[in-house]
Coordinates of C-alpha atoms in Angstrom, one line a residue:
X179 CA 92.1 82.8 125.2
X180 CA 90.7 86.3 124.8
X181 CA 89.8 87.3 121.2
X182 CA 88.0 90.3 119.9
X183 CA 84.2 90.4 119.5
X184 CA 84.7 91.5 115.9
X185 CA 86.3 88.2 115.0
X186 CA 83.1 86.3 115.9
X187 CA 81.1 88.2 113.3
X188 CA 80.1 86.1 110.3
X189 CA 82.7 86.3 107.6
X190 CA 80.3 84.5 105.3
X191 CA 77.8 87.3 105.6
X192 CA 80.5 89.9 105.0
X193 CA 81.6 88.0 101.9
X194 CA 78.2 88.4 100.3
X195 CA 78.8 92.2 100.3
X196 CA 82.5 91.9 99.3
X197 CA 81.4 89.9 96.2
X198 CA 79.2 92.8 95.0
X199 CA 80.6 94.6 91.9
X200 CA 82.1 98.0 92.5
X201 CA 81.8 99.4 89.0
X202 CA 84.7 101.6 87.8
X203 CA 85.3 103.0 91.3
X204 CA 88.4 102.1 93.3
X205 CA 88.9 102.0 97.1
X206 CA 92.2 103.4 98.2
X207 CA 93.1 102.9 101.9
X208 CA 95.5 105.6 103.1
X209 CA 97.9 104.4 105.8
X210 CA 100.2 106.5 108.0
X211 CA 102.3 106.4 111.1
X212 CA 100.8 108.1 114.1
X213 CA 102.3 110.3 116.8
X214 CA 103.7 107.4 118.8
X215 CA 106.1 106.5 116.0
X216 CA 104.8 102.9 116.3
X217 CA 101.1 102.9 115.7
X218 CA 99.5 102.8 112.3
X219 CA 96.2 104.5 111.2
X220 CA 94.2 104.2 108.1
X221 CA 91.1 105.5 106.3
X222 CA 89.6 104.9 102.9
X223 CA 88.5 107.1 100.0
X224 CA 86.9 106.4 96.6
X225 CA 88.8 107.1 93.4
X226 CA 87.1 107.4 90.0
X227 CA 89.6 105.1 88.3
X228 CA 92.5 102.8 89.2
X229 CA 95.8 104.7 89.9
X230 CA 98.8 103.4 88.0
X231 CA 101.5 105.4 89.8
X232 CA 101.9 107.3 93.0
X233 CA 101.4 110.6 91.1
X234 CA 97.8 109.5 90.3
X235 CA 96.9 109.6 94.0
X236 CA 95.5 112.8 95.5
X237 CA 96.8 114.3 98.8
X238 CA 94.4 114.0 101.7
X239 CA 94.1 115.2 105.3
X240 CA 93.1 114.0 108.8
X241 CA 92.5 115.2 112.4
X242 CA 95.9 115.1 114.0
X243 CA 94.5 115.8 117.4
X244 CA 93.1 112.3 117.5
X245 CA 96.4 110.6 116.5
X246 CA 98.8 112.3 119.0
X247 CA 100.1 114.5 116.2
X248 CA 98.6 118.0 116.8
X249 CA 96.4 120.1 119.2
X250 CA 92.7 120.5 118.6
X251 CA 92.9 124.2 117.7
X252 CA 95.1 123.5 114.7
X253 CA 94.5 119.9 113.9
X254 CA 94.6 119.4 110.1
X255 CA 97.4 117.3 108.9
X256 CA 98.3 116.4 105.3
X257 CA 98.6 112.8 103.9
X258 CA 101.1 112.7 101.1
X259 CA 101.1 109.4 99.1
X260 CA 104.6 107.8 99.2
X261 CA 104.2 104.1 98.1
X262 CA 101.3 102.1 96.7
X263 CA 100.5 98.4 97.0
X264 CA 97.7 96.1 95.9
X265 CA 95.0 95.6 98.5
X266 CA 95.0 92.0 99.6
X267 CA 91.8 92.5 101.7
X268 CA 89.6 94.2 99.1
X269 CA 91.6 92.8 96.2
X270 CA 92.2 94.4 92.7
X271 CA 91.8 97.1 91.6
X272 CA 91.8 98.5 95.2
X273 CA 95.0 99.9 96.7
X274 CA 96.9 100.3 100.0
X275 CA 98.6 103.7 100.0
X276 CA 101.5 104.4 102.5
X277 CA 101.6 108.1 103.2
X278 CA 104.0 110.7 104.7
X279 CA 102.4 113.1 107.2
X280 CA 103.0 116.9 106.9
X281 CA 101.9 119.4 109.5
X282 CA 99.6 122.4 108.7
X283 CA 102.7 124.4 107.6
X284 CA 103.8 121.6 105.2
X285 CA 106.7 120.6 107.4
X286 CA 107.2 116.9 108.3
X287 CA 105.4 115.7 111.4
X288 CA 107.7 114.6 114.2
X289 CA 107.2 110.9 113.4
X290 CA 107.6 111.4 109.7
X291 CA 111.1 110.0 109.4
X292 CA 110.7 109.0 105.8
X293 CA 111.4 112.5 104.4
X294 CA 115.0 112.8 105.8
X295 CA 115.7 109.1 105.1
X296 CA 114.9 109.5 101.5
X297 CA 117.2 112.5 101.3
X298 CA 120.0 110.5 102.8
X299 CA 119.4 107.6 100.5
X300 CA 119.5 109.8 97.4
X301 CA 123.0 111.0 98.5
X302 CA 124.4 107.5 98.2
X303 CA 122.3 105.9 95.5
X304 CA 125.4 105.3 93.3
X305 CA 126.6 102.9 96.0
X306 CA 123.4 100.8 95.6
X307 CA 122.6 100.1 99.3
X308 CA 120.6 97.0 99.9
X309 CA 118.8 96.1 103.1
X310 CA 117.0 93.1 104.5
X311 CA 115.1 93.3 107.8
X312 CA 114.0 90.4 110.0
X313 CA 110.9 91.4 111.8
X314 CA 110.1 89.5 114.9
X315 CA 106.7 89.8 116.6
X316 CA 104.5 88.0 119.2
X317 CA 100.9 87.0 118.8
X318 CA 98.8 88.0 121.8
X319 CA 95.2 87.7 122.9
X320 CA 93.3 90.9 123.3
X321 CA 94.1 90.6 127.1
X322 CA 97.8 90.8 126.3
X323 CA 98.4 87.1 127.1
X324 CA 100.6 85.3 124.6
X325 CA 98.5 83.2 122.1
X326 CA 98.3 79.5 123.1
X327 CA 100.0 79.9 126.5
X328 CA 98.2 78.4 129.5
X329 CA 95.9 81.0 131.1
X330 CA 97.5 80.6 134.6
X331 CA 101.0 79.6 133.8
X332 CA 103.7 79.1 131.2
X333 CA 104.4 76.7 128.4
X334 CA 107.4 74.4 128.5
X335 CA 110.8 76.1 128.3
X336 CA 112.4 77.4 125.1
X337 CA 114.0 74.8 122.9
X338 CA 111.4 73.0 120.7
X339 CA 109.7 76.1 119.3
X340 CA 112.2 77.7 116.9
X341 CA 111.2 76.6 113.4
X342 CA 108.9 74.1 115.2
X343 CA 106.3 71.9 113.7
X344 CA 103.2 70.5 115.5
X345 CA 100.3 71.8 117.5
X346 CA 102.4 71.8 120.7
X347 CA 105.2 73.7 119.2
X348 CA 103.8 76.2 116.5
X349 CA 101.3 78.6 118.0
X350 CA 99.2 80.5 115.4
X351 CA 100.6 79.3 112.0
X352 CA 97.3 80.3 110.3
X353 CA 98.1 83.9 110.9
X354 CA 101.6 83.5 109.6
X355 CA 100.4 81.8 106.4
X356 CA 97.7 84.4 105.8
X357 CA 100.1 87.3 106.3
X358 CA 102.7 85.8 104.0
X359 CA 100.3 85.3 101.1
X360 CA 98.7 88.7 101.6
X361 CA 102.2 90.3 101.4
X362 CA 103.0 88.5 98.2
X363 CA 99.7 89.6 96.7
X364 CA 100.3 93.2 97.8
X365 CA 103.7 93.3 96.1
X366 CA 105.6 93.5 99.4
X367 CA 109.2 92.1 99.1
X368 CA 108.6 89.5 101.8
X369 CA 111.3 86.8 101.4
X370 CA 110.7 84.3 104.2
X371 CA 109.2 83.4 107.6
X372 CA 109.8 81.1 110.5
X373 CA 108.6 80.3 114.1
X374 CA 110.9 81.9 116.7
X375 CA 112.5 80.8 119.9
X376 CA 109.6 81.8 122.3
X377 CA 106.3 80.1 121.7
X378 CA 103.8 82.4 119.9
X379 CA 106.7 84.5 118.6
X380 CA 107.3 84.5 114.8
X381 CA 109.5 86.3 112.3
X382 CA 109.1 87.4 108.7
X383 CA 111.9 88.8 106.5
X384 CA 111.6 91.6 104.0
X385 CA 114.2 92.3 101.4
X386 CA 116.5 92.7 99.7
X387 CA 115.2 96.3 99.2
X388 CA 117.2 99.2 97.8
X389 CA 117.3 102.5 99.7
X390 CA 114.0 104.0 100.8
X391 CA 112.0 100.9 99.7
X392 CA 113.2 99.1 102.8
X393 CA 111.2 101.3 105.1
X394 CA 108.2 101.4 102.8
X395 CA 107.9 97.6 102.4
X396 CA 108.5 96.9 106.1
X397 CA 105.8 99.4 107.2
X398 CA 103.4 97.9 104.6
X399 CA 104.1 94.4 105.9
X400 CA 103.4 95.5 109.4
X401 CA 100.1 97.1 108.4
X402 CA 99.1 93.9 106.6
X403 CA 100.0 91.8 109.7
X404 CA 97.9 94.0 112.0
X405 CA 94.9 93.7 109.6
X406 CA 95.3 89.9 109.4
X407 CA 95.5 89.6 113.2
X408 CA 92.4 91.8 113.4
X409 CA 90.5 89.3 111.2
X410 CA 91.5 86.5 113.5
X411 CA 90.7 88.5 116.7
X412 CA 94.2 88.6 118.1
X413 CA 97.0 91.2 118.4
X414 CA 100.5 91.4 116.8
X415 CA 102.9 92.9 119.3
X416 CA 106.3 94.4 118.3
X417 CA 107.3 94.9 121.9
X418 CA 111.0 94.1 122.2
X419 CA 110.5 92.2 125.5
X420 CA 106.9 91.2 125.7
X421 CA 107.4 88.6 128.5
X422 CA 110.0 89.3 131.2
X423 CA 112.2 86.5 132.5
X424 CA 113.8 83.6 130.7
X425 CA 112.2 84.2 127.4
X426 CA 113.6 85.7 124.2
X427 CA 112.9 89.3 123.2
X428 CA 111.9 90.5 119.8
X429 CA 114.3 92.3 117.4
X430 CA 114.5 93.5 113.9
X431 CA 117.9 92.4 112.7
X432 CA 119.0 94.5 109.8
X433 CA 121.2 93.1 107.0
X434 CA 123.1 95.7 104.9
X435 CA 125.4 95.7 101.9
X436 CA 126.6 98.0 99.1
X437 CA 127.7 97.3 95.6
X438 CA 131.3 97.3 96.7
X439 CA 130.6 94.9 99.6
X440 CA 128.9 92.4 97.2
X441 CA 131.8 92.3 94.8
X442 CA 135.0 90.3 95.1
X443 CA 137.1 91.6 98.0
X444 CA 134.1 93.3 99.5
X445 CA 134.9 92.0 103.0
X446 CA 137.3 94.9 103.4
X447 CA 134.5 97.4 102.9
X448 CA 132.4 95.4 105.4
X449 CA 135.1 95.6 108.0
X450 CA 135.6 99.3 107.5
X451 CA 131.8 99.9 108.0
X452 CA 131.9 97.8 111.2
X453 CA 134.8 99.8 112.5
X454 CA 132.8 103.0 111.9
X455 CA 129.7 101.5 113.7
X456 CA 131.9 100.6 116.7
X457 CA 132.9 104.2 117.2
X458 CA 129.2 105.4 117.1
X459 CA 127.4 102.8 119.2
X460 CA 125.5 105.2 121.4
X461 CA 124.1 107.1 118.4
X462 CA 122.8 103.8 116.9
X463 CA 121.2 102.6 120.1
X464 CA 119.3 105.9 120.3
X465 CA 118.1 105.4 116.6
X466 CA 117.2 101.8 117.0
X467 CA 114.0 102.0 119.0
X468 CA 111.3 104.8 119.2
X469 CA 112.2 105.6 122.8
X470 CA 115.8 106.4 122.2
X471 CA 117.1 103.1 123.6
X472 CA 114.8 102.7 126.6
X473 CA 112.8 99.9 124.9
X474 CA 115.9 98.1 123.8
X475 CA 117.4 98.2 127.3
X476 CA 114.9 95.6 128.3
X477 CA 116.0 93.3 125.4
X478 CA 119.7 93.9 124.9
X479 CA 121.0 92.3 128.1
X480 CA 123.7 90.0 126.8
X481 CA 121.4 87.0 127.2
X482 CA 118.9 85.3 124.9
X483 CA 120.9 85.8 121.7
X484 CA 121.6 89.5 122.3
X485 CA 124.6 91.7 122.9
X486 CA 124.8 94.0 125.9
X487 CA 123.3 97.5 125.2
X488 CA 126.4 99.2 126.7
X489 CA 129.0 97.4 124.7
X490 CA 129.8 97.1 121.0
X491 CA 130.9 93.7 119.6
X492 CA 131.3 92.0 116.2
X493 CA 132.1 88.5 115.1
X494 CA 131.6 85.8 112.5
X495 CA 128.5 83.7 113.1
X496 CA 128.2 85.2 116.6
X497 CA 124.5 85.7 117.6
X498 CA 125.6 87.3 120.8
X499 CA 127.4 90.2 119.1
X500 CA 126.1 93.6 118.0
X501 CA 127.2 92.9 114.5
X502 CA 127.3 89.4 112.9
X503 CA 129.2 88.5 109.8
X504 CA 127.6 85.4 108.3
X505 CA 130.1 82.5 108.1
X506 CA 129.6 82.3 104.3
X507 CA 130.6 85.9 104.0
X508 CA 133.8 85.3 105.9
X509 CA 134.6 82.5 103.5
X510 CA 133.7 84.2 100.3
X511 CA 135.3 87.5 101.4
X512 CA 132.2 89.4 100.1
X513 CA 128.5 89.9 100.8
X514 CA 126.8 91.6 103.7
X515 CA 126.7 92.0 107.5
X516 CA 123.9 91.9 110.1
X517 CA 123.2 94.6 112.7
X518 CA 121.4 92.7 115.5
X519 CA 120.7 95.7 117.7
X520 CA 117.5 97.2 116.2
X521 CA 114.4 96.5 118.3
X522 CA 111.2 94.9 116.9
X523 CA 109.4 98.2 117.2
X524 CA 112.1 100.3 115.5
X525 CA 111.3 102.7 112.7
X526 CA 113.0 101.2 109.6
X527 CA 113.5 104.6 108.2
X528 CA 115.5 105.6 111.3
X529 CA 117.5 102.4 111.3
X530 CA 118.5 102.5 107.6
X531 CA 119.2 106.2 107.6
X532 CA 121.5 105.8 110.6
X533 CA 123.4 103.0 108.9
X534 CA 124.0 105.0 105.8
X535 CA 125.1 108.1 107.8
X536 CA 127.7 106.1 109.7
X537 CA 128.9 103.5 107.1
X538 CA 128.7 105.5 103.9
X539 CA 128.8 109.2 104.8
X540 CA 131.4 108.5 107.6
X541 CA 129.6 110.7 110.2
X542 CA 130.9 110.7 113.7
X543 CA 129.6 111.7 117.1
X544 CA 126.2 111.3 118.8
X545 CA 124.2 113.7 116.6
X546 CA 123.4 113.4 112.9
X547 CA 125.1 115.8 110.5
X548 CA 122.9 118.4 108.8
X549 CA 123.3 118.8 105.1
X550 CA 122.4 121.8 102.9
X551 CA 119.5 121.3 100.6

């Protein structure tokens, strides 16, 4: 099992320094999405006192030519604080600061999808859209081999691992427990976790979150997971099909509802939204992974609890459909529905924006509608 050299450094020695008082100063770790649309970057600055709101945080900048976001001759990019969390690694009063990225001309960077998502969310805030996202991921060694798998072979076939208990069924639970507690400390709206169908694959759920908070909290949870895995010397992969063959892929099922859907008789609004989604399948497939559907093509095969990428389907309690209506929702005639198409490496800002555009703004066609400011 290949783990990083950093993981073998003495954590007890490090703790001697982390226990030192820091006076009135505060460490703020600024976090942003890089030019891949998947990777996260971070750096830290000292503040003179503890920020209470996002408005207390200064803008910052970085070298975009080293993050796939600009060329070297004009490389300064701006970091605009967007959401703030408690820092579970340095602890209070230190902060994690999720940022938007602007280019030198103050326009959003290509992978800054938050700006438009927030605008779309503000257009429908009276409908109180709630989201919950189920983030699947796979724990890998630094050599890319799944954690706990035999070095020259495969574990036993899928079956005993989903929600499994025992050393031969649950691979890497320490990482899961550490991540869960760190998210709770940080103030991330994490609401659950479980072992998944493929060994070394896990899932955590974030939500319910209203509007733009969904993307903010999922990205913060992903960052915390990467940092926890770093401490353990392993890697968290959001690849939608990390192991080819007869193994489950990894998705990010997205649950959605509005105030109308959650009230008595809301099933009608749910069915109307599903009908709209069915007419715009290709647009959503393009929005549901960072490569315009190419990543999801490896996962959405119609097998391993997925729908076929080329076909739209919906059904009650059907995990092989594009859209699943939970059985309890069908019985209560109100609640929410689940879009099972987003890939594990999706951008939650893109996914939630696409759902609002189609379901609530009734957009049609394969391109998003442009709205005046």
